[in-house]
């Protein structure tokens, strides 16, 4: 014999009560809403969580639950709340909606409604679903958003950009600020570490990679490096990178590195300007030392000679000795006059540092110098190699440029090697965006280990040449430096000498 339990009224009542008890044990608010074609709302089921969710009692719910809920939904959210129900009903789609309620005891809370929708035989939409208290989740979201906003503001205020490097894929996330530092935006395809590396200045790249390697190998707790990076607009900026490995594989190899970029171009330029200022002060101090050398040594020697000769003239009665002393006086007077002339020439250079600069054709000035020295060049059988571009120009003082060519050319002729034909080679090269003039000879050379520090000093000579005065290189160096340039020398005894004149102006 079989029994149809479903047909048993007592069993149906038990089953209903059982389901009701289960639904009331669920902490979420379980509901069933009927929405008519005219958008009328009827609650056909609510579990007892309605009491705690909306802070109501049984009598309020028994009256008009829809009005109770309306009175508790945040006024700013009510219209959107209704529209979401109507939209879901008209599309027969799922209903998912977040909204706020205002309660007397617990204040403002966030709820999330989720429901499936069925259409009955009357065309009414039946919403069956649940309401969940998501206040804690929303508060965490708001804290995260607030924290991100603060972080974003801090990044913008500090001129920092964030990067996140996945070592395995070679892909890098660059924040908007990090890209903006280099004039890029999010649409630019700068997503691999290799593309970033390509933009680092070649002179700075080895040190940059070494410092990353030191950190990756565990030698440092983080890495920090400052280098020049090429922007989208084709100019270099000084960028300081700070980073740290935050994930490694089982063997300790880096998997992920994060860090920040900071544009320190202004800071670097100020540092370089300060360094240049310090170098100027150092050079000025060296010039003062040279002046002191002249005053304390040369002038004192001359005045000492004058005093000695005058004493001899006063004390002797020998006419011949007096005549010799007068001859020595003339020689000493001439030497003193020459020293004063050199001093005046140096003062003229330093007191007119802001000489007028002109756009000068280097090749034209060189040819003019060679023409002036044509007799000496011919007499000494000098082979001239002029590799200077006919169109290359430089901003410089005309008198100084002529003096430089004359001085180095006459020196090369004067100190030619006696066992081979003299050769002087003039050429140009570009270093760090600036023009460099090279004047090379195959003469006797200079022992730089012995004389290097004294090479450009006043009255310093390094060869036993009868016409060596030790003033030419000193004057030439001061002329070059007064124009903002610098001079370097490379030399090997019995091989030759190369002078490098570094001009200060950028190549256009």
Coordinates of C-alpha atoms in Angstrom, one line a residue:
X1 CA 0.0 0.0 0.0
X2 CA 1.3 3.5 -0.9
X3 CA 0.5 6.8 0.6
X4 CA 0.4 10.1 -1.4
X5 CA 2.0 12.5 1.2
X6 CA 1.7 15.5 -1.0
X7 CA -2.1 15.0 -1.0
X8 CA -2.1 14.9 2.8
X9 CA -3.2 18.3 4.2
X10 CA -1.4 17.7 7.4
X11 CA 1.9 16.9 5.7
X12 CA 1.6 20.1 3.5
X13 CA 1.1 22.2 6.7
X14 CA 4.2 20.6 8.3
X15 CA 6.2 21.1 5.1
X16 CA 5.2 24.8 5.0
X17 CA 6.1 25.4 8.7
X18 CA 9.4 23.6 8.1
X19 CA 10.3 25.9 5.2
X20 CA 9.2 28.9 7.1
X21 CA 11.4 28.0 10.0
X22 CA 14.4 27.5 7.8
X23 CA 13.9 30.9 6.0
X24 CA 13.6 32.6 9.4
X25 CA 17.0 31.2 10.4
X26 CA 18.7 32.8 7.4
X27 CA 20.3 36.1 8.5
X28 CA 19.5 37.8 5.2
X29 CA 16.1 39.3 4.6
X30 CA 14.2 36.9 2.3
X31 CA 11.4 38.4 0.3
X32 CA 8.8 37.9 -2.4
X33 CA 7.4 40.9 -4.2
X34 CA 4.7 41.0 -6.8
X35 CA 4.8 43.9 -9.3
X36 CA 1.8 44.5 -11.5
X37 CA 1.7 45.8 -15.0
X38 CA 0.7 49.2 -13.5
X39 CA 3.8 49.1 -11.3
X40 CA 1.9 48.5 -8.1
X41 CA 4.0 46.7 -5.4
X42 CA 2.8 44.0 -3.0
X43 CA 5.0 42.0 -0.6
X44 CA 3.7 38.5 -0.6
X45 CA 6.4 37.1 1.7
X46 CA 9.0 38.5 4.2
X47 CA 11.0 36.5 6.7
X48 CA 11.4 37.8 10.2
X49 CA 14.8 39.5 9.4
X50 CA 12.7 42.4 8.2
X51 CA 12.4 43.4 11.9
X52 CA 16.1 43.8 12.5
X53 CA 17.0 45.0 9.0
X54 CA 14.6 48.0 9.1
X55 CA 14.1 48.3 12.9
X56 CA 10.3 47.7 12.7
X57 CA 7.8 45.7 14.7
X58 CA 5.2 43.1 13.7
X59 CA 2.4 45.6 13.7
X60 CA 4.1 48.0 11.3
X61 CA 4.9 45.2 8.9
X62 CA 1.3 43.9 9.2
X63 CA 0.0 47.3 8.0
X64 CA 1.9 48.4 4.9
X65 CA 5.4 47.0 4.6
X66 CA 6.1 48.8 1.4
X67 CA 5.4 52.1 3.0
X68 CA 7.7 51.1 5.9
X69 CA 10.5 50.4 3.6
X70 CA 10.0 53.6 1.6
X71 CA 10.2 55.6 4.8
X72 CA 13.6 54.1 5.6
X73 CA 15.3 54.1 2.2
X74 CA 17.7 57.1 1.9
X75 CA 15.9 60.0 0.2
X76 CA 18.7 60.4 -2.4
X77 CA 18.4 56.7 -3.3
X78 CA 14.6 56.2 -3.5
X79 CA 14.0 57.2 -7.1
X80 CA 16.9 55.0 -8.3
X81 CA 15.6 52.2 -6.1
X82 CA 12.2 52.2 -7.8
X83 CA 13.6 52.6 -11.3
X84 CA 15.9 49.6 -10.8
X85 CA 12.8 47.4 -9.9
X86 CA 10.8 48.7 -12.9
X87 CA 13.7 48.2 -15.3
X88 CA 14.3 44.7 -14.0
X89 CA 10.6 43.9 -14.3
X90 CA 10.3 45.2 -17.8
X91 CA 13.3 43.3 -19.0
X92 CA 12.5 40.2 -17.0
X93 CA 16.1 40.2 -15.9
X94 CA 17.7 39.6 -12.6
X95 CA 17.4 42.4 -10.0
X96 CA 20.7 43.5 -8.5
X97 CA 20.8 46.8 -6.7
X98 CA 22.7 48.6 -3.8
X99 CA 21.1 51.3 -1.8
X100 CA 21.2 53.1 1.6
X101 CA 18.7 53.1 4.4
X102 CA 18.4 55.5 7.3
X103 CA 17.6 53.9 10.7
X104 CA 17.0 55.6 14.0
X105 CA 19.4 53.4 16.0
X106 CA 22.1 52.3 13.6
X107 CA 22.2 55.3 11.3
X108 CA 22.9 54.9 7.6
X109 CA 23.4 51.3 6.3
X110 CA 24.1 49.8 2.9
X111 CA 21.9 47.0 1.6
X112 CA 22.3 44.8 -1.5
X113 CA 19.1 43.3 -3.1
X114 CA 19.3 40.3 -5.4
X115 CA 16.3 38.6 -6.9
X116 CA 15.2 36.3 -9.8
X117 CA 12.1 37.3 -11.7
X118 CA 9.2 35.1 -12.9
X119 CA 6.1 36.3 -14.8
X120 CA 2.8 34.7 -13.6
X121 CA -0.4 34.0 -15.6
X122 CA -1.7 37.6 -14.8
X123 CA 1.4 39.2 -16.2
X124 CA 2.7 40.2 -12.8
X125 CA 6.4 40.0 -12.1
X126 CA 7.3 37.9 -9.1
X127 CA 10.6 38.9 -7.5
X128 CA 12.0 36.2 -5.2
X129 CA 15.3 37.1 -3.5
X130 CA 17.3 38.3 -0.6
X131 CA 18.5 41.5 1.0
X132 CA 22.1 41.5 2.5
X133 CA 23.6 44.1 4.8
X134 CA 26.8 45.1 3.0
X135 CA 27.7 48.1 5.3
X136 CA 31.0 46.7 6.4
X137 CA 32.0 45.9 2.8
X138 CA 31.0 49.4 1.6
X139 CA 32.9 51.1 4.4
X140 CA 36.0 49.1 3.5
X141 CA 35.6 50.1 -0.1
X142 CA 35.2 53.7 0.9
X143 CA 38.4 53.5 3.0
X144 CA 40.3 52.0 0.1
X145 CA 39.0 54.7 -2.3
X146 CA 39.9 57.4 0.3
X147 CA 43.3 55.9 0.8
X148 CA 43.9 55.7 -3.0
X149 CA 42.8 59.3 -3.3
X150 CA 45.2 60.3 -0.6
X151 CA 47.9 58.2 -2.3
X152 CA 47.1 59.7 -5.7
X153 CA 47.3 63.2 -4.2
X154 CA 50.6 62.4 -2.5
X155 CA 52.0 61.1 -5.8
X156 CA 50.9 64.2 -7.7
X157 CA 52.1 66.5 -5.0
X158 CA 55.5 64.8 -4.7
X159 CA 56.1 64.5 -8.5
X160 CA 56.4 60.7 -8.1
X161 CA 55.3 58.0 -10.5
X162 CA 54.7 54.3 -9.6
X163 CA 56.0 51.3 -11.6
X164 CA 55.5 47.6 -11.1
X165 CA 57.8 45.2 -13.0
X166 CA 56.9 41.5 -13.7
X167 CA 60.3 39.9 -14.4
X168 CA 59.0 36.7 -15.9
X169 CA 57.0 38.5 -18.6
X170 CA 59.3 41.6 -18.9
X171 CA 56.1 43.7 -18.7
X172 CA 56.0 46.9 -16.6
X173 CA 53.0 48.8 -15.3
X174 CA 53.6 52.5 -15.3
X175 CA 51.2 54.8 -13.5
X176 CA 49.9 57.9 -15.2
X177 CA 52.3 60.1 -13.3
X178 CA 55.2 57.9 -14.1
X179 CA 54.4 58.1 -17.8
X180 CA 53.8 61.9 -17.6
X181 CA 57.3 62.4 -16.3
X182 CA 58.6 61.3 -19.7
X183 CA 55.9 63.1 -21.7
X184 CA 54.1 59.8 -22.4
X185 CA 50.4 58.9 -21.8
X186 CA 48.6 55.6 -21.2
X187 CA 48.0 55.2 -25.0
X188 CA 51.8 55.0 -25.6
X189 CA 53.2 51.5 -25.9
X190 CA 55.8 51.7 -23.1
X191 CA 55.0 48.4 -21.4
X192 CA 58.2 46.3 -21.4
X193 CA 61.3 46.8 -19.3
X194 CA 63.5 46.5 -22.4
X195 CA 61.7 49.5 -23.9
X196 CA 62.4 51.5 -20.7
X197 CA 66.1 50.4 -20.8
X198 CA 66.4 51.6 -24.4
X199 CA 65.7 55.2 -23.2
X200 CA 68.4 55.3 -20.5
X201 CA 71.4 57.4 -21.4
X202 CA 74.3 55.1 -22.5
X203 CA 76.7 56.7 -20.1
X204 CA 74.3 56.0 -17.2
X205 CA 73.1 52.5 -18.1
X206 CA 75.9 50.3 -16.7
X207 CA 75.7 51.9 -13.2
X208 CA 71.8 51.6 -13.3
X209 CA 72.0 47.9 -14.2
X210 CA 74.7 47.2 -11.6
X211 CA 72.7 48.8 -8.8
X212 CA 69.6 46.7 -9.8
X213 CA 71.8 43.6 -9.9
X214 CA 73.2 44.3 -6.4
X215 CA 69.7 44.5 -5.0
X216 CA 68.4 41.5 -6.9
X217 CA 71.4 39.5 -5.5
X218 CA 70.5 40.5 -2.0
X219 CA 73.5 42.8 -1.5
X220 CA 71.2 45.8 -0.7
X221 CA 67.8 46.1 0.9
X222 CA 66.5 48.2 -1.9
X223 CA 68.0 50.0 -5.0
X224 CA 68.2 53.7 -5.8
X225 CA 69.6 55.2 -8.9
X226 CA 69.7 58.5 -10.7
X227 CA 70.2 58.6 -14.4
X228 CA 69.2 60.4 -17.6
X229 CA 66.2 59.1 -19.5
X230 CA 65.1 60.1 -22.9
X231 CA 61.6 61.6 -23.0
X232 CA 59.0 61.2 -25.8
X233 CA 59.9 64.8 -26.9
X234 CA 63.6 63.7 -27.5
X235 CA 65.2 65.5 -24.5
X236 CA 66.9 63.8 -21.5
X237 CA 65.5 64.2 -18.0
X238 CA 67.2 63.2 -14.7
X239 CA 65.1 60.5 -13.1
X240 CA 65.6 59.0 -9.7
X241 CA 64.3 55.4 -9.4
X242 CA 63.7 53.6 -6.1
X243 CA 62.6 50.0 -6.1
X244 CA 62.4 46.8 -4.1
X245 CA 61.9 43.1 -4.9
X246 CA 58.7 42.0 -3.3
X247 CA 58.4 38.5 -4.7
X248 CA 61.0 35.7 -5.5
X249 CA 60.9 32.2 -6.7
X250 CA 62.1 29.1 -4.8
X251 CA 65.7 29.7 -5.9
X252 CA 65.6 33.3 -4.7
X253 CA 65.4 34.9 -8.2
X254 CA 63.3 38.1 -8.4
X255 CA 59.8 37.7 -9.8
X256 CA 58.3 41.1 -9.1
X257 CA 59.9 44.5 -8.4
X258 CA 57.9 47.6 -7.5
X259 CA 59.1 51.2 -7.1
X260 CA 58.7 54.9 -7.8
X261 CA 60.2 57.4 -10.3
X262 CA 60.9 61.0 -9.5
X263 CA 61.8 63.8 -11.9
X264 CA 64.9 65.4 -10.3
X265 CA 66.0 67.4 -13.3
X266 CA 65.7 70.7 -11.6
X267 CA 67.6 69.4 -8.6
X268 CA 70.4 68.0 -10.8
X269 CA 70.6 71.2 -12.8
X270 CA 71.0 73.2 -9.6
X271 CA 73.6 70.7 -8.4
X272 CA 75.5 71.0 -11.7
X273 CA 75.2 74.8 -11.6
X274 CA 76.6 74.8 -8.1
X275 CA 79.4 72.5 -9.2
X276 CA 80.2 74.8 -12.1
X277 CA 80.2 77.7 -9.7
X278 CA 82.6 75.8 -7.4
X279 CA 84.9 75.1 -10.4
X280 CA 84.9 78.7 -11.3
X281 CA 85.8 79.6 -7.8
X282 CA 88.5 77.0 -7.8
X283 CA 89.9 78.4 -11.1
X284 CA 89.8 81.9 -9.7
X285 CA 91.8 80.7 -6.7
X286 CA 94.3 79.1 -9.1
X287 CA 94.6 82.4 -11.0
X288 CA 95.1 84.2 -7.7
X289 CA 97.9 81.8 -6.9
X290 CA 99.4 82.6 -10.3
X291 CA 99.2 86.3 -9.5
X292 CA 100.8 85.6 -6.1
X293 CA 103.6 83.7 -7.9
X294 CA 104.2 86.6 -10.2
X295 CA 104.2 89.2 -7.4
X296 CA 106.2 87.1 -4.8
X297 CA 108.7 85.7 -7.2
X298 CA 109.2 87.6 -10.4
X299 CA 108.6 91.1 -9.3
X300 CA 110.5 90.5 -6.1
X301 CA 113.4 89.1 -8.1
X302 CA 113.4 92.2 -10.4
X303 CA 113.3 94.7 -7.5
X304 CA 116.0 92.7 -5.7
X305 CA 118.2 93.0 -8.8
X306 CA 117.5 96.7 -9.0
X307 CA 118.5 97.2 -5.4
X308 CA 121.7 95.2 -5.7
X309 CA 122.8 97.0 -8.9
X310 CA 122.0 100.4 -7.5
X311 CA 124.1 99.5 -4.3
X312 CA 127.0 98.5 -6.5
X313 CA 126.8 101.7 -8.6
X314 CA 126.7 103.8 -5.3
X315 CA 129.7 101.9 -3.8
X316 CA 132.1 101.4 -6.8
X317 CA 134.4 104.0 -8.3
X318 CA 135.3 101.8 -11.3
X319 CA 133.7 103.4 -14.4
X320 CA 133.7 100.0 -16.3
X321 CA 131.9 98.3 -13.5
X322 CA 129.3 101.1 -13.4
X323 CA 128.9 100.7 -17.1
X324 CA 128.3 97.0 -16.7
X325 CA 125.8 97.7 -14.0
X326 CA 123.9 100.1 -16.1
X327 CA 123.7 97.5 -18.8
X328 CA 122.3 95.0 -16.3
X329 CA 119.8 97.6 -15.2
X330 CA 118.5 97.9 -18.8
X331 CA 118.2 94.1 -19.0
X332 CA 116.4 93.9 -15.6
X333 CA 114.1 96.8 -16.6
X334 CA 113.2 95.1 -19.9
X335 CA 112.4 91.8 -18.0
X336 CA 110.3 93.7 -15.5
X337 CA 108.4 95.5 -18.3
X338 CA 107.8 92.1 -20.0
X339 CA 106.5 90.6 -16.8
X340 CA 104.1 93.6 -16.3
X341 CA 102.9 93.3 -19.9
X342 CA 102.1 89.6 -19.3
X343 CA 100.3 90.5 -16.1
X344 CA 98.3 93.2 -17.9
X345 CA 97.4 90.7 -20.7
X346 CA 96.1 88.3 -18.1
X347 CA 94.1 91.0 -16.3
X348 CA 92.6 92.1 -19.6
X349 CA 91.4 88.5 -20.2
X350 CA 89.9 88.1 -16.8
X351 CA 88.3 91.5 -16.5
X352 CA 86.5 91.1 -19.9
X353 CA 85.1 87.7 -19.4
X354 CA 81.8 88.8 -21.0
X355 CA 83.5 89.5 -24.3
X356 CA 81.3 89.8 -27.3
X357 CA 80.8 86.4 -28.9
X358 CA 80.2 85.9 -32.6
X359 CA 79.2 83.0 -34.8
X360 CA 82.7 82.2 -36.2
X361 CA 83.6 79.8 -39.0
X362 CA 86.3 77.5 -37.6
X363 CA 87.7 76.5 -40.9
X364 CA 88.0 80.2 -42.1
X365 CA 89.9 81.1 -38.9
X366 CA 92.2 78.1 -39.2
X367 CA 93.0 78.9 -42.8
X368 CA 93.7 82.5 -41.8
X369 CA 96.2 81.3 -39.2
X370 CA 97.9 79.0 -41.6
X371 CA 98.2 81.8 -44.1
X372 CA 99.8 84.0 -41.4
X373 CA 102.3 81.2 -40.5
X374 CA 102.9 80.1 -44.1
X375 CA 106.6 81.1 -44.0
X376 CA 107.3 79.1 -40.8
X377 CA 105.3 76.2 -42.2
X378 CA 107.3 76.2 -45.4
X379 CA 110.7 76.7 -43.7
X380 CA 110.1 73.7 -41.4
X381 CA 108.5 71.6 -44.1
X382 CA 105.3 71.0 -42.0
X383 CA 102.6 68.8 -43.3
X384 CA 99.2 70.3 -42.5
X385 CA 96.1 68.1 -42.4
X386 CA 92.9 70.2 -42.1
X387 CA 89.8 68.0 -41.4
X388 CA 87.7 70.8 -40.1
X389 CA 84.3 71.0 -41.8
X390 CA 84.0 74.0 -44.0
X391 CA 80.6 74.9 -42.6
X392 CA 81.2 74.3 -38.9
X393 CA 80.7 77.4 -36.7
X394 CA 81.1 78.2 -33.0
X395 CA 80.1 81.1 -30.7
X396 CA 83.4 82.6 -29.6
X397 CA 85.5 85.7 -29.3
X398 CA 87.3 86.4 -32.7
X399 CA 90.6 87.6 -31.1
X400 CA 90.7 84.7 -28.8
X401 CA 90.0 82.1 -31.5
X402 CA 92.8 83.5 -33.6
X403 CA 95.1 83.5 -30.6
X404 CA 94.3 79.9 -29.9
X405 CA 95.1 78.7 -33.4
X406 CA 98.3 80.8 -33.5
X407 CA 99.5 79.6 -30.2
X408 CA 99.0 75.8 -30.7
X409 CA 100.2 75.9 -34.3
X410 CA 103.4 77.8 -33.4
X411 CA 104.0 75.5 -30.5
X412 CA 103.6 72.4 -32.7
X413 CA 106.2 73.9 -35.1
X414 CA 108.5 75.0 -32.3
X415 CA 108.6 71.6 -30.7
X416 CA 108.7 69.4 -33.8
X417 CA 110.6 66.2 -33.6
X418 CA 114.1 66.6 -35.2
X419 CA 114.0 63.1 -36.8
X420 CA 110.8 63.2 -38.8
X421 CA 108.7 65.6 -40.9
X422 CA 106.4 67.7 -38.7
X423 CA 102.7 67.1 -39.1
X424 CA 99.8 69.1 -37.6
X425 CA 96.3 67.7 -37.8
X426 CA 93.1 69.7 -37.1
X427 CA 89.8 67.9 -36.6
X428 CA 86.4 68.2 -34.9
X429 CA 84.3 65.8 -32.9
X430 CA 81.1 66.0 -30.9
X431 CA 80.9 65.0 -27.2
X432 CA 77.7 65.2 -25.1
X433 CA 76.1 67.6 -27.6
X434 CA 79.1 70.0 -27.7
X435 CA 81.8 70.7 -30.2
X436 CA 85.4 69.7 -29.5
X437 CA 88.4 70.9 -31.6
X438 CA 91.4 68.6 -31.7
X439 CA 94.9 69.8 -32.6
X440 CA 97.4 66.9 -33.0
X441 CA 101.1 66.9 -33.7
X442 CA 103.9 64.4 -34.0
X443 CA 106.4 66.4 -32.1
X444 CA 108.7 65.7 -29.1
X445 CA 105.7 65.3 -26.8
X446 CA 105.4 66.2 -23.1
X447 CA 106.1 64.0 -20.0
X448 CA 102.6 64.5 -18.4
X449 CA 103.5 62.4 -15.4
X450 CA 106.3 64.8 -14.6
X451 CA 104.8 68.1 -15.8
X452 CA 101.1 67.5 -16.1
X453 CA 100.0 69.6 -13.1
X454 CA 102.3 72.5 -14.1
X455 CA 101.5 72.4 -17.9
X456 CA 99.3 75.4 -17.9
X457 CA 101.1 77.4 -15.2
X458 CA 102.7 80.7 -15.8
X459 CA 106.3 80.7 -16.8
X460 CA 106.4 76.9 -17.0
X461 CA 108.6 75.5 -19.7
X462 CA 109.3 71.8 -20.4
X463 CA 111.9 71.9 -23.2
X464 CA 115.2 73.6 -23.6
X465 CA 114.0 75.8 -26.5
X466 CA 115.6 79.2 -26.7
X467 CA 112.3 80.9 -27.4
X468 CA 110.3 79.2 -24.7
X469 CA 108.7 81.7 -22.4
X470 CA 106.2 79.6 -20.5
X471 CA 103.4 82.1 -21.1
X472 CA 101.5 80.9 -24.2
X473 CA 99.6 77.9 -22.8
X474 CA 98.8 79.9 -19.6
X475 CA 97.2 82.7 -21.7
X476 CA 95.5 80.4 -24.1
X477 CA 93.9 78.3 -21.3
X478 CA 92.6 81.5 -19.6
X479 CA 91.2 82.7 -23.0
X480 CA 89.3 79.4 -23.5
X481 CA 88.0 79.3 -19.9
X482 CA 86.9 82.9 -20.1
X483 CA 84.6 81.8 -22.9
X484 CA 83.1 79.0 -20.8
X485 CA 85.1 76.3 -22.4
X486 CA 87.8 73.9 -21.2
X487 CA 91.1 72.4 -22.5
X488 CA 92.5 68.9 -22.2
X489 CA 95.8 67.4 -23.3
X490 CA 97.1 64.0 -24.2
X491 CA 100.8 63.5 -24.9
X492 CA 103.5 60.9 -25.1
X493 CA 107.2 61.7 -25.2
X494 CA 108.7 61.2 -28.7
X495 CA 105.3 60.4 -30.2
X496 CA 103.3 63.7 -30.1
X497 CA 100.7 65.8 -28.4
X498 CA 96.9 66.3 -28.8
X499 CA 95.1 69.3 -27.4
X500 CA 91.3 69.1 -27.0
X501 CA 89.5 72.4 -26.9
X502 CA 85.9 71.9 -25.6
X503 CA 83.6 74.7 -26.6
X504 CA 80.8 75.7 -24.3
X505 CA 77.9 76.2 -26.7
X506 CA 75.5 73.4 -27.6
X507 CA 75.4 72.1 -31.1
X508 CA 72.3 73.2 -32.9

